[in-house]
Amino acid sequence: MSKHTPSPRSAATGLVGPDLASLAGLLADGTRAAMCLALLDGRAWTATELARHTGVAPSTATGHLHQLVSGGLLAEERQGRHRYVRLAGSDTAEMIESLASHAPLRDTPVRSLTDAHRRRALAHARTCYDHLAGTVAVAITEAMTERSLLTWDYGPALSEAGRVWLRDLGVEDHRPRGSRRAHVRTCLDWTERRPHLAGAVGAALCQHALDDGWVIRRGSSRVVTLTPHGRTLLHDQLGITEETLTSPDTDAF
Amino acid sequence: MSKHTPSPRSAATGLVGPDLASLAGLLADGTRAAMCLALLDGRAWTATELARHTGVAPSTATGHLHQLVSGGLLAEERQGRHRYVRLAGSDTAEMIESLASHAPLRDTPVRSLTDAHRRRALAHARTCYDHLAGTVAVAITEAMTERSLLTWDYGPALSEAGRVWLRDLGVEDHRPRGSRRAHVRTCLDWTERRPHLAGAVGAALCQHALDDGWVIRRGSSRVVTLTPHGRTLLHDQLGITEETLTSPDTDAF
DNA sequence: CCGAGGCTTCGGTGGCCGCCGAAACATCGG
DNA sequence: CCGATGTTTCGGCGGCCACCGAAGCCTCGG
């Protein structure tokens, strides 16, 4: 509710309900939104890193982080003189993704050649909190669908064949224990505008891809690049074409 | 992004990405948020209705509706001198729900006896865009789970038995044709904080419940009340207890 | 044709909030 | 103990934006 009529308003407006506006307000600022998007890489950042990344003064960043933490979106962990923050949990990440995938794409002008490289690398393969995203991830998802490892008839789900396939690959047990976190979930890819695999299975697959050296992180960004091992594996196992697997430029970082 | 440094900022902040802040900004205002929550009943409202409901002047409402429409959250339809608006689609509704279920509950002070009645009726049974919500909906979801009509092993999904059960009830075909709208989806219930059935199946079940007279809408609100027919049916079919099915007060509207 | 009612446009006002820099505080390494 | 570095607090500034009322436009029903 707003300025002029603080008291008599709420009677008409709402009874009881979620305080949507306060939550949305946290993400309604460009700087805070950029922070959350950066944290979608699933790792912990320090306050200074986020300040530099978003281009604001450290003091400004402090204020924003306070709001995000006390709003429950971020979890913080202090280590010595550092303040590390990360997204509060996978449900928070999923909420932000859900919002982000509905948001209009903002086409930031490309300023330099490395900008262009980075942009293409990001579109090709990256992490999205705890799972893979980008062209490669979409291709994996679609290839799994073609091979009936993934079915869509009753909502996205892993088939029996899919379970076996994952087990044979050595992907460790991905059943959510106790929690009701969706086993298979899809997430609209920003760049592709097509769904990619998320949820517990998506997270397990991503973890395995990193552990087994299919992909490696580039620097401290969300970008990952395919290794030769990963390339042949995805080609042999899922029939993904070389063209799709080849990144336009892998050395932008 | 903000005031002081309009140009040099974006280079550092973001390359390309969803404009999260502008979308969140639409929901960050109490009045607009209340409008969207009201529209979660899935129907079309006129501008004046929304103005009265949120307690602002008609001119103010006009401005808000313009923003929401041009932001793509609402669809409008003009009929004569009326301006009807509704949520743009089920994906929009799902995004708002996702946000709402993560938002803190705002406990509005209860001002009157009818407020209290309405509040209880809302908690008991209501619609949530195109599916059912509230105590009753959660009970249906949990009873379906107990009877293995709904499985959670690989994410929420309808079992074969569940499909047969729905068909026998006369629920018309709920398979999404063409679209990849999730067949079975869950939605965190605001009041119960437990998941209830949503997605295409949830919508089909809700439609059937209205058509077959299990529940009827009360006035022009989101509240629905169980009919005797619905009560016996849910008891016989799913074993839901009388206690759960009995609304504390059904005549608040 | 005329009134009523829904909706819109337009100024003007006021509060909220994001921004910064300076100074203080905490921690780490020597 | 002392400088360097990360973080926080504070005061002040400035822009954005939600609000209203008045006046005008459009449609409907008599």
PDB file of C-alpha atoms in Angstrom, chain A residues 24-251:
ATOM      1  CA  ALA A  24       8.916  -8.003  -5.659  1.00  0.00           C
ATOM      2  CA  GLY A  25      10.310  -4.746  -4.340  1.00  0.00           C
ATOM      3  CA  LEU A  26      13.511  -6.518  -3.439  1.00  0.00           C
ATOM      4  CA  LEU A  27      14.025  -7.483  -7.053  1.00  0.00           C
ATOM      5  CA  ALA A  28      12.674  -4.260  -8.507  1.00  0.00           C
ATOM      6  CA  ASP A  29      15.934  -2.426  -8.256  1.00  0.00           C
ATOM      7  CA  GLY A  30      18.454  -2.875 -11.040  1.00  0.00           C
ATOM      8  CA  THR A  31      21.380  -3.291  -8.737  1.00  0.00           C
ATOM      9  CA  ARG A  32      19.737  -5.849  -6.493  1.00  0.00           C
ATOM     10  CA  ALA A  33      18.431  -7.732  -9.509  1.00  0.00           C
ATOM     11  CA  ALA A  34      21.917  -7.857 -10.999  1.00  0.00           C
ATOM     12  CA  MET A  35      23.218  -9.210  -7.715  1.00  0.00           C
ATOM     13  CA  CYS A  36      20.648 -11.978  -7.649  1.00  0.00           C
ATOM     14  CA  LEU A  37      21.311 -12.888 -11.256  1.00  0.00           C
ATOM     15  CA  ALA A  38      25.019 -13.066 -10.522  1.00  0.00           C
ATOM     16  CA  LEU A  39      24.354 -15.289  -7.534  1.00  0.00           C
ATOM     17  CA  LEU A  40      22.416 -17.623  -9.797  1.00  0.00           C
ATOM     18  CA  ASP A  41      25.750 -19.239 -10.442  1.00  0.00           C
ATOM     19  CA  GLY A  42      25.115 -20.956  -7.134  1.00  0.00           C
ATOM     20  CA  ARG A  43      28.274 -19.823  -5.442  1.00  0.00           C
ATOM     21  CA  ALA A  44      29.050 -17.412  -2.637  1.00  0.00           C
ATOM     22  CA  TRP A  45      30.288 -13.937  -3.494  1.00  0.00           C
ATOM     23  CA  THR A  46      31.809 -11.336  -1.247  1.00  0.00           C
ATOM     24  CA  ALA A  47      30.197  -7.956  -0.832  1.00  0.00           C
ATOM     25  CA  THR A  48      33.040  -6.228  -2.645  1.00  0.00           C
ATOM     26  CA  GLU A  49      32.859  -8.564  -5.603  1.00  0.00           C
ATOM     27  CA  LEU A  50      29.179  -7.842  -5.973  1.00  0.00           C
ATOM     28  CA  ALA A  51      29.766  -4.129  -5.595  1.00  0.00           C
ATOM     29  CA  ARG A  52      32.318  -4.135  -8.388  1.00  0.00           C
ATOM     30  CA  HIS A  53      30.195  -6.406 -10.530  1.00  0.00           C
ATOM     31  CA  THR A  54      27.204  -4.136 -10.286  1.00  0.00           C
ATOM     32  CA  GLY A  55      29.231  -0.957 -10.425  1.00  0.00           C
ATOM     33  CA  VAL A  56      28.150   0.672  -7.176  1.00  0.00           C
ATOM     34  CA  ALA A  57      30.049   1.893  -4.150  1.00  0.00           C
ATOM     35  CA  PRO A  58      30.746  -0.643  -1.400  1.00  0.00           C
ATOM     36  CA  SER A  59      28.535   1.269   0.983  1.00  0.00           C
ATOM     37  CA  THR A  60      25.654   1.012  -1.444  1.00  0.00           C
ATOM     38  CA  ALA A  61      26.206  -2.697  -1.859  1.00  0.00           C
ATOM     39  CA  THR A  62      26.105  -3.174   1.894  1.00  0.00           C
ATOM     40  CA  GLY A  63      22.675  -1.646   2.055  1.00  0.00           C
ATOM     41  CA  HIS A  64      21.326  -3.792  -0.738  1.00  0.00           C
ATOM     42  CA  LEU A  65      22.731  -6.959   0.752  1.00  0.00           C
ATOM     43  CA  HIS A  66      21.106  -6.168   4.062  1.00  0.00           C
ATOM     44  CA  GLN A  67      17.762  -5.887   2.380  1.00  0.00           C
ATOM     45  CA  LEU A  68      18.177  -9.087   0.431  1.00  0.00           C
ATOM     46  CA  VAL A  69      19.328 -11.035   3.476  1.00  0.00           C
ATOM     47  CA  SER A  70      16.642  -9.752   5.775  1.00  0.00           C
ATOM     48  CA  GLY A  71      14.104 -10.401   3.046  1.00  0.00           C
ATOM     49  CA  GLY A  72      15.147 -14.028   3.073  1.00  0.00           C
ATOM     50  CA  LEU A  73      16.468 -14.211  -0.460  1.00  0.00           C
ATOM     51  CA  LEU A  74      20.110 -14.469   0.492  1.00  0.00           C
ATOM     52  CA  ALA A  75      22.003 -16.353   3.159  1.00  0.00           C
ATOM     53  CA  GLU A  76      25.145 -14.842   4.542  1.00  0.00           C
ATOM     54  CA  GLU A  77      28.208 -16.313   6.098  1.00  0.00           C
ATOM     55  CA  ARG A  78      30.924 -14.234   7.675  1.00  0.00           C
ATOM     56  CA  GLN A  79      34.478 -15.308   7.512  1.00  0.00           C
ATOM     57  CA  GLY A  80      36.929 -12.957   9.055  1.00  0.00           C
ATOM     58  CA  ARG A  81      36.649  -9.646   7.343  1.00  0.00           C
ATOM     59  CA  HIS A  82      34.729 -11.089   4.448  1.00  0.00           C
ATOM     60  CA  ARG A  83      31.010 -11.266   4.081  1.00  0.00           C
ATOM     61  CA  TYR A  84      29.967 -14.047   1.806  1.00  0.00           C
ATOM     62  CA  VAL A  85      26.445 -14.188   0.467  1.00  0.00           C
ATOM     63  CA  ARG A  86      24.705 -16.846  -1.562  1.00  0.00           C
ATOM     64  CA  LEU A  87      21.142 -17.516  -2.608  1.00  0.00           C
ATOM     65  CA  ALA A  88      19.137 -18.818   0.308  1.00  0.00           C
ATOM     66  CA  GLY A  89      18.254 -22.093  -1.361  1.00  0.00           C
ATOM     67  CA  SER A  90      17.223 -23.873  -4.483  1.00  0.00           C
ATOM     68  CA  ASP A  91      13.643 -22.752  -4.079  1.00  0.00           C
ATOM     69  CA  THR A  92      14.767 -19.156  -4.094  1.00  0.00           C
ATOM     70  CA  ALA A  93      16.809 -19.792  -7.201  1.00  0.00           C
ATOM     71  CA  GLU A  94      13.822 -21.377  -8.872  1.00  0.00           C
ATOM     72  CA  MET A  95      11.639 -18.427  -8.033  1.00  0.00           C
ATOM     73  CA  ILE A  96      14.148 -16.008  -9.521  1.00  0.00           C
ATOM     74  CA  GLU A  97      14.505 -18.143 -12.613  1.00  0.00           C
ATOM     75  CA  SER A  98      10.759 -18.260 -13.003  1.00  0.00           C
ATOM     76  CA  LEU A  99      10.639 -14.510 -12.886  1.00  0.00           C
ATOM     77  CA  ALA A 100      13.654 -14.080 -15.117  1.00  0.00           C
ATOM     78  CA  SER A 101      12.299 -16.312 -17.813  1.00  0.00           C
ATOM     79  CA  HIS A 102       9.218 -14.125 -18.057  1.00  0.00           C
ATOM     80  CA  ALA A 103      11.155 -10.896 -18.117  1.00  0.00           C
ATOM     81  CA  PRO A 104      11.839  -9.103 -21.364  1.00  0.00           C
ATOM     82  CA  LEU A 105      15.361  -9.514 -22.652  1.00  0.00           C
ATOM     83  CA  ARG A 106      17.360  -6.409 -22.183  1.00  0.00           C
ATOM     84  CA  ASP A 107      19.776  -6.067 -25.022  1.00  0.00           C
ATOM     85  CA  THR A 108      22.736  -4.343 -23.608  1.00  0.00           C
ATOM     86  CA  PRO A 109      24.846  -2.728 -26.285  1.00  0.00           C
ATOM     87  CA  VAL A 110      27.995  -4.678 -26.958  1.00  0.00           C
ATOM     88  CA  ARG A 111      30.922  -2.446 -26.258  1.00  0.00           C
ATOM     89  CA  SER A 112      33.950  -4.488 -27.048  1.00  0.00           C
ATOM     90  CA  LEU A 113      35.155  -7.578 -28.774  1.00  0.00           C
ATOM     91  CA  THR A 114      35.523  -9.477 -25.510  1.00  0.00           C
ATOM     92  CA  ASP A 115      31.991  -8.507 -24.662  1.00  0.00           C
ATOM     93  CA  ALA A 116      30.858 -10.216 -27.811  1.00  0.00           C
ATOM     94  CA  HIS A 117      32.895 -13.308 -27.058  1.00  0.00           C
ATOM     95  CA  ARG A 118      31.677 -13.518 -23.515  1.00  0.00           C
ATOM     96  CA  ARG A 119      28.144 -13.117 -24.647  1.00  0.00           C
ATOM     97  CA  ARG A 120      28.400 -15.990 -27.093  1.00  0.00           C
ATOM     98  CA  ALA A 121      30.146 -18.185 -24.570  1.00  0.00           C
ATOM     99  CA  LEU A 122      27.367 -17.480 -22.093  1.00  0.00           C
ATOM    100  CA  ALA A 123      24.734 -18.383 -24.643  1.00  0.00           C
ATOM    101  CA  HIS A 124      26.519 -21.596 -25.482  1.00  0.00           C
ATOM    102  CA  ALA A 125      26.968 -23.199 -22.079  1.00  0.00           C
ATOM    103  CA  ARG A 126      26.647 -21.909 -18.561  1.00  0.00           C
ATOM    104  CA  THR A 127      25.371 -22.909 -15.168  1.00  0.00           C
ATOM    105  CA  CYS A 128      21.998 -21.801 -13.913  1.00  0.00           C
ATOM    106  CA  TYR A 129      22.247 -22.089 -10.149  1.00  0.00           C
ATOM    107  CA  ASP A 130      22.820 -25.833  -9.847  1.00  0.00           C
ATOM    108  CA  HIS A 131      22.109 -27.115 -13.348  1.00  0.00           C
ATOM    109  CA  LEU A 132      23.301 -26.508 -16.880  1.00  0.00           C
ATOM    110  CA  ALA A 133      21.857 -23.947 -19.262  1.00  0.00           C
ATOM    111  CA  GLY A 134      22.499 -22.568 -22.711  1.00  0.00           C
ATOM    112  CA  THR A 135      22.481 -24.112 -26.150  1.00  0.00           C
ATOM    113  CA  VAL A 136      24.174 -27.268 -24.934  1.00  0.00           C
ATOM    114  CA  ALA A 137      21.768 -27.803 -22.076  1.00  0.00           C
ATOM    115  CA  VAL A 138      18.780 -27.327 -24.336  1.00  0.00           C
ATOM    116  CA  ALA A 139      20.277 -29.793 -26.801  1.00  0.00           C
ATOM    117  CA  ILE A 140      20.780 -32.343 -24.042  1.00  0.00           C
ATOM    118  CA  THR A 141      17.200 -31.938 -22.944  1.00  0.00           C
ATOM    119  CA  GLU A 142      15.839 -32.325 -26.444  1.00  0.00           C
ATOM    120  CA  ALA A 143      18.066 -35.284 -27.224  1.00  0.00           C
ATOM    121  CA  MET A 144      16.940 -36.988 -24.045  1.00  0.00           C
ATOM    122  CA  THR A 145      13.369 -36.393 -25.112  1.00  0.00           C
ATOM    123  CA  GLU A 146      13.947 -37.874 -28.560  1.00  0.00           C
ATOM    124  CA  ARG A 147      15.456 -40.964 -27.017  1.00  0.00           C
ATOM    125  CA  SER A 148      12.554 -41.316 -24.609  1.00  0.00           C
ATOM    126  CA  LEU A 149      14.762 -40.839 -21.618  1.00  0.00           C
ATOM    127  CA  LEU A 150      12.562 -37.929 -20.748  1.00  0.00           C
ATOM    128  CA  THR A 151       8.801 -37.980 -21.221  1.00  0.00           C
ATOM    129  CA  TRP A 152       6.430 -35.049 -21.336  1.00  0.00           C
ATOM    130  CA  ASP A 153       3.088 -36.811 -21.433  1.00  0.00           C
ATOM    131  CA  TYR A 154       2.261 -36.249 -17.835  1.00  0.00           C
ATOM    132  CA  GLY A 155       4.537 -33.355 -17.220  1.00  0.00           C
ATOM    133  CA  PRO A 156       8.295 -33.571 -17.529  1.00  0.00           C
ATOM    134  CA  ALA A 157       9.512 -36.814 -16.003  1.00  0.00           C
ATOM    135  CA  LEU A 158      12.350 -39.252 -16.208  1.00  0.00           C
ATOM    136  CA  SER A 159      11.433 -42.557 -17.830  1.00  0.00           C
ATOM    137  CA  GLU A 160      12.610 -45.906 -16.587  1.00  0.00           C
ATOM    138  CA  ALA A 161      15.079 -45.929 -19.466  1.00  0.00           C
ATOM    139  CA  GLY A 162      16.248 -42.521 -18.427  1.00  0.00           C
ATOM    140  CA  ARG A 163      16.901 -43.673 -14.921  1.00  0.00           C
ATOM    141  CA  VAL A 164      18.948 -46.587 -16.180  1.00  0.00           C
ATOM    142  CA  TRP A 165      20.839 -44.337 -18.551  1.00  0.00           C
ATOM    143  CA  LEU A 166      21.808 -41.990 -15.764  1.00  0.00           C
ATOM    144  CA  ARG A 167      22.823 -44.828 -13.482  1.00  0.00           C
ATOM    145  CA  ASP A 168      25.039 -46.319 -16.179  1.00  0.00           C
ATOM    146  CA  LEU A 169      26.696 -42.970 -16.669  1.00  0.00           C
ATOM    147  CA  GLY A 170      27.526 -43.011 -13.013  1.00  0.00           C
ATOM    148  CA  VAL A 171      25.267 -40.169 -12.004  1.00  0.00           C
ATOM    149  CA  GLU A 172      24.731 -40.682  -8.348  1.00  0.00           C
ATOM    150  CA  ASP A 173      21.336 -41.169  -6.848  1.00  0.00           C
ATOM    151  CA  HIS A 174      19.264 -38.150  -7.610  1.00  0.00           C
ATOM    152  CA  ARG A 175      16.114 -39.023  -5.740  1.00  0.00           C
ATOM    153  CA  PRO A 176      15.228 -36.244  -3.435  1.00  0.00           C
ATOM    154  CA  ARG A 177      15.103 -37.763   0.002  1.00  0.00           C
ATOM    155  CA  GLY A 178      12.328 -36.558   2.149  1.00  0.00           C
ATOM    156  CA  SER A 179      12.079 -33.226   0.459  1.00  0.00           C
ATOM    157  CA  ARG A 180       9.435 -32.641  -2.100  1.00  0.00           C
ATOM    158  CA  ARG A 181      11.742 -30.803  -4.390  1.00  0.00           C
ATOM    159  CA  ALA A 182      10.644 -31.613  -7.909  1.00  0.00           C
ATOM    160  CA  HIS A 183      12.692 -34.440  -9.246  1.00  0.00           C
ATOM    161  CA  VAL A 184      12.504 -33.280 -12.804  1.00  0.00           C
ATOM    162  CA  ARG A 185      11.694 -29.702 -13.487  1.00  0.00           C
ATOM    163  CA  THR A 186      12.199 -27.555 -16.492  1.00  0.00           C
ATOM    164  CA  CYS A 187      13.478 -24.063 -16.651  1.00  0.00           C
ATOM    165  CA  LEU A 188      12.975 -21.734 -19.566  1.00  0.00           C
ATOM    166  CA  ASP A 189      16.345 -20.937 -21.045  1.00  0.00           C
ATOM    167  CA  TRP A 190      16.915 -17.171 -21.323  1.00  0.00           C
ATOM    168  CA  THR A 191      18.847 -17.311 -24.494  1.00  0.00           C
ATOM    169  CA  GLU A 192      17.136 -20.192 -26.237  1.00  0.00           C
ATOM    170  CA  ARG A 193      13.601 -19.613 -24.995  1.00  0.00           C
ATOM    171  CA  ARG A 194      13.213 -23.355 -24.869  1.00  0.00           C
ATOM    172  CA  PRO A 195      13.132 -25.491 -21.729  1.00  0.00           C
ATOM    173  CA  HIS A 196      16.184 -27.147 -20.258  1.00  0.00           C
ATOM    174  CA  LEU A 197      16.470 -29.771 -17.571  1.00  0.00           C
ATOM    175  CA  ALA A 198      16.416 -28.595 -13.968  1.00  0.00           C
ATOM    176  CA  GLY A 199      15.299 -29.880 -10.595  1.00  0.00           C
ATOM    177  CA  ALA A 200      17.103 -32.584  -8.652  1.00  0.00           C
ATOM    178  CA  VAL A 201      18.006 -34.559 -11.764  1.00  0.00           C
ATOM    179  CA  GLY A 202      19.320 -31.482 -13.527  1.00  0.00           C
ATOM    180  CA  ALA A 203      21.457 -30.681 -10.511  1.00  0.00           C
ATOM    181  CA  ALA A 204      22.823 -34.210 -10.297  1.00  0.00           C
ATOM    182  CA  LEU A 205      23.645 -34.251 -13.981  1.00  0.00           C
ATOM    183  CA  CYS A 206      25.422 -30.914 -13.749  1.00  0.00           C
ATOM    184  CA  GLN A 207      27.398 -32.059 -10.747  1.00  0.00           C
ATOM    185  CA  HIS A 208      28.417 -35.175 -12.594  1.00  0.00           C
ATOM    186  CA  ALA A 209      29.368 -33.201 -15.679  1.00  0.00           C
ATOM    187  CA  LEU A 210      31.712 -31.103 -13.588  1.00  0.00           C
ATOM    188  CA  ASP A 211      33.096 -34.028 -11.594  1.00  0.00           C
ATOM    189  CA  ASP A 212      33.630 -36.233 -14.590  1.00  0.00           C
ATOM    190  CA  GLY A 213      35.171 -33.478 -16.625  1.00  0.00           C
ATOM    191  CA  TRP A 214      32.581 -33.083 -19.344  1.00  0.00           C
ATOM    192  CA  VAL A 215      32.733 -29.377 -18.769  1.00  0.00           C
ATOM    193  CA  ILE A 216      34.933 -27.049 -16.781  1.00  0.00           C
ATOM    194  CA  ARG A 217      34.227 -23.697 -15.255  1.00  0.00           C
ATOM    195  CA  ARG A 218      35.829 -20.743 -16.891  1.00  0.00           C
ATOM    196  CA  GLY A 219      37.252 -18.355 -14.370  1.00  0.00           C
ATOM    197  CA  SER A 220      34.781 -17.220 -11.791  1.00  0.00           C
ATOM    198  CA  SER A 221      31.874 -16.751 -14.114  1.00  0.00           C
ATOM    199  CA  ARG A 222      28.882 -18.866 -14.963  1.00  0.00           C
ATOM    200  CA  VAL A 223      30.405 -19.874 -18.261  1.00  0.00           C
ATOM    201  CA  VAL A 224      31.461 -23.479 -18.721  1.00  0.00           C
ATOM    202  CA  THR A 225      33.184 -24.988 -21.723  1.00  0.00           C
ATOM    203  CA  LEU A 226      32.983 -28.483 -23.043  1.00  0.00           C
ATOM    204  CA  THR A 227      36.062 -30.662 -22.858  1.00  0.00           C
ATOM    205  CA  PRO A 228      36.946 -33.066 -25.677  1.00  0.00           C
ATOM    206  CA  HIS A 229      35.838 -35.848 -23.334  1.00  0.00           C
ATOM    207  CA  GLY A 230      32.470 -34.215 -22.839  1.00  0.00           C
ATOM    208  CA  ARG A 231      32.105 -33.552 -26.527  1.00  0.00           C
ATOM    209  CA  THR A 232      32.620 -37.164 -27.594  1.00  0.00           C
ATOM    210  CA  LEU A 233      30.491 -38.410 -24.749  1.00  0.00           C
ATOM    211  CA  LEU A 234      27.525 -36.228 -25.623  1.00  0.00           C
ATOM    212  CA  HIS A 235      27.922 -37.096 -29.272  1.00  0.00           C
ATOM    213  CA  ASP A 236      28.123 -40.842 -28.693  1.00  0.00           C
ATOM    214  CA  GLN A 237      25.494 -41.049 -26.017  1.00  0.00           C
ATOM    215  CA  LEU A 238      22.931 -38.574 -27.256  1.00  0.00           C
ATOM    216  CA  GLY A 239      23.825 -37.978 -30.873  1.00  0.00           C
ATOM    217  CA  ILE A 240      24.251 -34.273 -30.418  1.00  0.00           C
ATOM    218  CA  THR A 241      25.892 -32.813 -33.492  1.00  0.00           C
ATOM    219  CA  GLU A 242      29.399 -31.459 -33.504  1.00  0.00           C
ATOM    220  CA  GLU A 243      28.042 -28.170 -34.657  1.00  0.00           C
ATOM    221  CA  THR A 244      25.891 -27.762 -31.588  1.00  0.00           C
ATOM    222  CA  LEU A 245      28.719 -28.810 -29.339  1.00  0.00           C
ATOM    223  CA  THR A 246      31.243 -26.417 -30.760  1.00  0.00           C
ATOM    224  CA  SER A 247      31.459 -23.155 -28.988  1.00  0.00           C
ATOM    225  CA  PRO A 248      32.131 -20.169 -31.189  1.00  0.00           C
ATOM    226  CA  ASP A 249      34.874 -19.097 -28.850  1.00  0.00           C
ATOM    227  CA  THR A 250      35.953 -20.709 -25.662  1.00  0.00           C
ATOM    228  CA  ASP A 251      38.705 -18.399 -24.641  1.00  0.00           C
TER     229      ASP A 251
END
